[in-house]
Amino acid sequence: MDIKSIGYVGVEVSPLAEWERFAKRLLACHVTHRTTPDDQKVLALRLDEKCHRLLLLEAGIEGNAFFGFELEDASALAEAKRELEAHGMAVEDATPAELALRQVGGMLHFREPAGYRLELFHSLQNDPEPFVPARPMKGFRTGDLGFGHAVLVVPDLDKSRDFYCDVLGFRVSDYLLEPNRRVFMHTNGRHHSIALSERQGFGIAHLMFEVKEFDDLGRAYDIALAEYPGAIFSTLGRHSNDHMTSFYIQTPGGFPIEYGWGGRIVDDATWTVSNVFGPSLWGHDRIGASPEARKAADVQREFALNHGITAPLYPDAGSLGS
Ligand SMILES: [Fe+2]
């Protein structure tokens, strides 16, 4: 099947109260409020003209999440259903209430091998109101590249990767093998829309939002340092595979968000899969990670330093992909 992007993510969080200030002040999202038919409060975080890119649902099962993968239209959705059922997947069609919350033209959902709820949809609606970030900034890099990326914890990397690639049509970008195995996969020009981290547990390792302007990354980092210093999960740094300059911050929902700028674009015609030496060229001190994981990243960063490894910058990144 031909998945175009990850269009939206939904996460159940508790409580919502702290989220609104965080989403506006630090993330600079356009925040709107909704209520489901059964009175569940929802914060809809907008990054662009779409009615939402991240839905935060109050109560429910904390950390419970769904991931919306975009297909072209209703016929692509019907074909995808046939393909999933041919692979033995139990697929369910969206209820009217689910469609109304997501504001999509059609949706089906199923559990992938690690147990995450994936949703295939078409026609995510634009909001009738223009996108207005909560503080002055130049916006987020979305469009054909989707909302950003999601990294999920899985118990069996090979099994999960095979599902995403063989059934859903993702392509491997590269691997990180130490201190645990991670695979990065793309379905459009974004280096990875989804990545999997093999370790014990279940849940979102992080979500990534990409801003269009480098200075907007710096301003968000200023706010993180001044107003949320205890929530910084990883300091400012630059990734060795997607070349994103970013920092990570723990959200009130318990999972980190990577706030980045300047990710590279993958061209399938010339791309070759590799094992990357480590996650970062510099920075990204993982102060929120386990001591072992933090130490491993320190050693890998030292490798980059000792070998003088650098990567190109993409100063026009913000104008591409939307
Ligand atoms: Fe990331």
Coordinates of C-alpha atoms and ligand atoms in Angstrom, one line a residue:
M1 CA 0.0 0.0 0.0
D2 CA 1.1 3.6 -0.6
I3 CA 1.1 5.5 2.7
K4 CA 1.7 9.1 2.1
S5 CA 2.6 10.3 5.6
I6 CA 1.7 10.2 9.2
G7 CA -1.0 12.7 9.3
Y8 CA -1.9 12.9 13.0
V9 CA -1.3 11.3 16.4
G10 CA -3.7 11.0 19.3
V11 CA -2.6 10.4 22.9
E12 CA -4.6 10.0 26.1
V13 CA -3.2 12.1 28.8
S14 CA -4.1 13.2 32.3
P15 CA -4.6 15.9 33.2
L16 CA -4.9 18.4 30.3
A17 CA -4.4 21.5 32.5
E18 CA -0.7 21.8 32.1
W19 CA -0.7 20.9 28.5
E20 CA -2.3 24.1 27.2
R21 CA 0.3 26.4 28.4
F22 CA 3.1 24.0 27.3
A23 CA 1.6 23.6 23.9
K24 CA 1.2 27.4 23.4
R25 CA 4.2 28.8 25.2
L26 CA 6.9 26.3 24.3
L27 CA 5.7 24.4 21.2
A28 CA 4.0 27.5 19.7
C29 CA 1.1 25.4 18.5
H30 CA -2.3 26.8 17.6
V31 CA -4.5 25.1 20.3
T32 CA -8.2 24.5 20.0
H33 CA -10.7 22.8 22.4
R34 CA -13.1 20.0 21.5
T35 CA -15.4 17.7 23.4
T36 CA -16.3 14.2 22.3
P37 CA -19.9 13.0 22.3
D38 CA -19.3 11.2 25.6
D39 CA -17.9 14.5 27.2
Q40 CA -14.2 13.7 26.9
K41 CA -12.2 16.9 26.8
V42 CA -9.8 17.1 23.9
L43 CA -7.0 19.6 23.1
A44 CA -6.3 19.8 19.4
L45 CA -2.8 21.0 18.5
R46 CA -2.5 22.5 15.1
L47 CA 0.8 22.9 13.2
D48 CA -0.6 24.1 9.9
E49 CA -3.9 24.4 8.0
K50 CA -5.1 21.0 9.1
C51 CA -7.6 20.9 11.9
H52 CA -5.1 19.0 14.1
R53 CA -1.8 17.1 14.0
L54 CA -1.8 16.1 17.7
L55 CA -4.9 15.2 19.7
L56 CA -4.7 15.1 23.4
L57 CA -7.6 13.3 25.0
E58 CA -8.2 13.8 28.7
A59 CA -8.6 10.6 30.9
G60 CA -8.9 7.3 29.3
I61 CA -5.8 5.1 29.6
E62 CA -2.8 7.3 30.1
G63 CA -0.3 6.9 27.3
N64 CA -2.8 5.1 25.1
A65 CA -2.2 6.4 21.6
F66 CA -3.3 6.1 18.0
F67 CA -1.3 6.9 14.9
G68 CA -3.0 8.1 11.7
F69 CA -1.4 7.1 8.5
E70 CA -2.6 8.9 5.4
L71 CA -3.8 7.3 2.2
E72 CA -4.8 9.0 -1.0
D73 CA -8.6 8.4 -1.0
A74 CA -11.5 6.1 -0.3
S75 CA -10.5 3.5 -2.9
A76 CA -6.9 3.4 -1.5
L77 CA -8.4 2.8 1.9
A78 CA -10.6 0.0 0.7
E79 CA -7.7 -1.6 -1.1
A80 CA -5.6 -1.3 2.1
K81 CA -8.3 -3.1 4.1
R82 CA -8.2 -6.0 1.6
E83 CA -4.4 -6.2 1.9
L84 CA -4.4 -6.1 5.7
E85 CA -7.0 -8.8 5.8
A86 CA -5.1 -10.9 3.4
H87 CA -2.2 -10.7 5.9
G88 CA -4.5 -12.0 8.6
M89 CA -5.0 -8.7 10.4
A90 CA -8.2 -7.9 12.3
V91 CA -9.3 -4.6 10.8
E92 CA -12.2 -2.4 12.1
D93 CA -13.9 0.5 10.4
A94 CA -14.1 3.8 12.3
T95 CA -17.3 4.6 14.1
P96 CA -19.1 7.9 13.3
A97 CA -17.8 9.3 16.6
E98 CA -14.2 8.4 15.7
L99 CA -14.5 10.0 12.3
A100 CA -16.0 13.1 13.8
L101 CA -13.1 13.5 16.3
R102 CA -10.5 13.0 13.7
Q103 CA -12.3 15.0 11.0
V104 CA -11.3 12.6 8.2
G105 CA -13.2 11.3 5.3
G106 CA -12.7 7.6 6.2
M107 CA -10.7 5.6 8.6
L108 CA -10.0 2.0 9.6
H109 CA -7.8 0.8 12.5
F110 CA -5.9 -2.3 13.6
R111 CA -3.2 -3.3 16.1
E112 CA 0.3 -3.7 14.6
P113 CA 2.6 -6.5 15.9
A114 CA 3.8 -4.7 19.0
G115 CA 0.2 -3.7 19.9
Y116 CA 0.1 -0.1 18.8
R117 CA -3.2 1.1 17.3
L118 CA -2.6 2.3 13.8
E119 CA -5.2 4.1 11.8
L120 CA -5.3 4.4 8.0
F121 CA -7.3 7.4 6.9
H122 CA -8.0 9.7 3.9
S123 CA -9.0 13.4 3.7
L124 CA -7.9 15.0 7.0
Q125 CA -9.9 18.3 6.9
N126 CA -8.4 21.7 6.9
D127 CA -9.6 24.0 9.7
P128 CA -11.9 26.8 8.5
E129 CA -9.8 29.2 10.7
P130 CA -6.3 30.2 9.5
F131 CA -3.4 28.7 11.3
V132 CA -2.1 31.2 13.9
P133 CA 0.8 30.0 16.1
A134 CA 0.4 30.8 19.8
R135 CA 3.4 33.2 19.6
P136 CA 5.0 34.8 16.6
M137 CA 7.0 32.1 14.5
K138 CA 7.2 31.0 10.9
G139 CA 5.4 27.7 11.3
F140 CA 6.1 24.0 11.0
R141 CA 7.4 21.8 8.2
T142 CA 4.5 19.5 7.4
G143 CA 2.7 19.2 4.0
D144 CA 3.7 16.2 2.0
L145 CA 6.1 15.2 4.8
G146 CA 3.3 14.7 7.3
F147 CA 3.2 15.9 10.9
G148 CA 6.7 15.0 11.9
H149 CA 7.9 11.6 13.2
A150 CA 7.1 9.1 15.9
V151 CA 9.5 6.7 17.6
L152 CA 7.9 3.6 19.2
V153 CA 9.3 1.1 21.7
V154 CA 9.0 -2.5 20.4
P155 CA 10.1 -5.9 21.9
D156 CA 11.1 -7.5 18.5
L157 CA 12.6 -5.1 16.0
D158 CA 12.9 -7.5 13.1
K159 CA 9.3 -8.6 13.4
S160 CA 8.0 -5.0 13.6
R161 CA 10.3 -3.7 10.8
D162 CA 9.1 -6.5 8.5
F163 CA 5.5 -5.5 9.1
Y164 CA 6.1 -1.8 8.5
C165 CA 8.1 -2.5 5.3
D166 CA 6.4 -5.6 3.8
V167 CA 2.8 -4.8 4.7
L168 CA 2.6 -1.1 5.0
G169 CA 5.3 -0.2 2.4
F170 CA 7.8 1.8 4.5
R171 CA 11.5 1.7 3.4
V172 CA 14.4 1.4 5.8
S173 CA 16.5 4.6 6.0
D174 CA 19.2 3.3 8.4
Y175 CA 19.9 1.5 11.6
L176 CA 21.5 2.3 15.0
L177 CA 22.7 -0.9 16.7
E178 CA 24.2 0.3 20.0
P179 CA 23.3 0.3 22.9
N180 CA 20.0 -1.1 21.6
R181 CA 18.8 -1.7 18.1
R182 CA 16.8 1.1 16.3
V183 CA 15.5 1.2 12.8
F184 CA 14.5 4.4 11.0
M185 CA 11.9 4.2 8.1
H186 CA 10.5 6.6 5.5
T187 CA 7.4 6.7 3.4
N188 CA 8.1 10.2 1.8
G189 CA 11.1 12.5 1.6
R190 CA 11.3 12.8 5.4
H191 CA 14.2 10.7 6.6
H192 CA 12.0 8.9 9.0
S193 CA 8.3 9.2 9.7
I194 CA 8.4 6.2 12.0
A195 CA 11.3 4.6 13.9
L196 CA 11.4 1.6 16.2
S197 CA 13.5 1.2 19.3
E198 CA 14.0 -2.4 20.5
R199 CA 13.8 -2.6 24.3
Q200 CA 11.4 -3.6 27.1
G201 CA 8.3 -1.6 27.5
F202 CA 5.6 -0.1 25.4
G203 CA 4.9 3.4 24.4
I204 CA 6.0 6.5 22.6
A205 CA 9.8 7.0 22.8
H206 CA 9.2 10.5 21.4
L207 CA 7.3 12.5 18.8
M208 CA 9.0 15.1 16.6
F209 CA 7.8 18.5 15.4
E210 CA 10.0 20.3 12.8
V211 CA 9.9 24.1 12.6
K212 CA 10.7 26.0 9.4
E213 CA 13.0 28.6 10.8
F214 CA 16.2 27.9 12.7
D215 CA 15.6 30.9 15.0
D216 CA 12.3 29.4 16.1
L217 CA 14.2 26.4 17.3
G218 CA 16.5 28.6 19.3
R219 CA 13.6 30.6 20.8
A220 CA 11.8 27.4 21.9
Y221 CA 15.1 26.3 23.5
D222 CA 15.4 29.6 25.4
I223 CA 11.9 28.9 26.8
A224 CA 12.8 25.4 27.7
L225 CA 15.9 26.5 29.6
A226 CA 14.2 29.3 31.4
E227 CA 10.7 27.9 32.1
Y228 CA 11.0 24.1 31.9
P229 CA 14.6 23.3 32.8
G230 CA 13.7 20.2 34.7
A231 CA 11.8 18.8 31.7
I232 CA 14.7 18.9 29.2
F233 CA 15.3 15.3 28.2
S234 CA 18.1 16.0 25.8
T235 CA 20.0 19.2 25.2
L236 CA 20.4 20.9 21.9
G237 CA 22.3 18.8 19.4
R238 CA 22.4 17.5 15.9
H239 CA 21.5 14.0 14.7
S240 CA 23.9 12.0 12.6
N241 CA 21.2 10.3 10.4
D242 CA 18.5 12.8 9.6
H243 CA 20.8 15.8 10.3
M244 CA 18.1 17.4 12.4
T245 CA 19.2 20.1 14.9
S246 CA 16.9 19.6 17.9
F247 CA 16.3 19.3 21.6
Y248 CA 14.0 17.0 23.5
I249 CA 11.6 18.0 26.2
Q250 CA 9.4 15.9 28.5
T251 CA 5.7 16.9 27.9
P252 CA 3.1 17.0 30.7
G253 CA 1.8 13.8 29.0
G254 CA 4.9 11.9 30.0
F255 CA 6.5 11.3 26.6
P256 CA 9.2 13.6 25.1
I257 CA 8.8 15.8 22.1
E258 CA 11.8 16.4 19.9
Y259 CA 11.6 20.0 18.6
G260 CA 13.8 20.3 15.5
W261 CA 14.9 22.2 12.4
G262 CA 16.6 21.3 9.2
G263 CA 16.0 17.6 8.6
R264 CA 17.4 16.1 5.4
I265 CA 15.3 14.7 2.5
V266 CA 15.8 11.1 1.4
D267 CA 15.8 10.3 -2.3
D268 CA 15.0 6.7 -2.9
A269 CA 16.9 6.7 -6.2
T270 CA 20.2 7.3 -4.6
W271 CA 19.7 6.3 -1.0
T272 CA 21.7 3.3 0.5
V273 CA 20.9 1.8 3.9
S274 CA 23.7 2.0 6.5
N275 CA 24.4 1.4 10.2
V276 CA 25.0 4.8 11.8
F277 CA 27.9 5.1 14.3
G278 CA 25.6 6.8 16.9
P279 CA 22.6 9.1 17.2
S280 CA 24.3 12.5 17.3
L281 CA 27.1 14.6 15.8
W282 CA 27.3 16.9 18.8
G283 CA 25.0 17.8 21.7
H284 CA 21.9 15.8 22.6
D285 CA 23.2 15.1 26.1
R286 CA 20.5 12.7 27.2
I287 CA 20.0 13.9 30.7
G288 CA 16.5 12.4 30.9
A289 CA 17.7 8.9 29.8
S290 CA 19.0 6.0 32.0
P291 CA 22.6 6.4 33.1
E292 CA 23.6 3.6 30.7
A293 CA 21.9 5.1 27.7
R294 CA 23.3 8.5 28.5
K295 CA 26.8 7.1 28.8
A296 CA 26.5 5.1 25.5
A297 CA 25.5 8.3 23.7
D298 CA 28.5 10.2 25.3
V299 CA 30.9 7.5 23.9
Q300 CA 29.3 7.7 20.4
R301 CA 29.5 11.5 20.4
E302 CA 33.1 11.2 21.3
F303 CA 33.6 9.0 18.3
A304 CA 32.1 11.7 16.1
L305 CA 34.4 14.3 17.7
N306 CA 37.5 12.2 17.3
H307 CA 36.8 11.5 13.6
G308 CA 35.7 15.1 12.8
I309 CA 32.4 13.8 11.4
T310 CA 30.2 16.6 10.0
A311 CA 27.1 16.8 7.8
P312 CA 25.7 19.4 5.4
L313 CA 23.2 22.0 6.5
Y314 CA 19.9 22.5 4.6
P315 CA 19.2 26.2 5.0
D316 CA 16.2 26.1 2.7
A317 CA 14.6 23.1 4.5
G318 CA 11.7 25.2 5.8
S319 CA 10.5 26.0 2.3
L320 CA 10.6 22.4 1.1
G321 CA 8.0 19.7 1.6
S322 CA 4.8 21.8 2.0
Ligands
FE1 FE 13.6 11.9 16.5

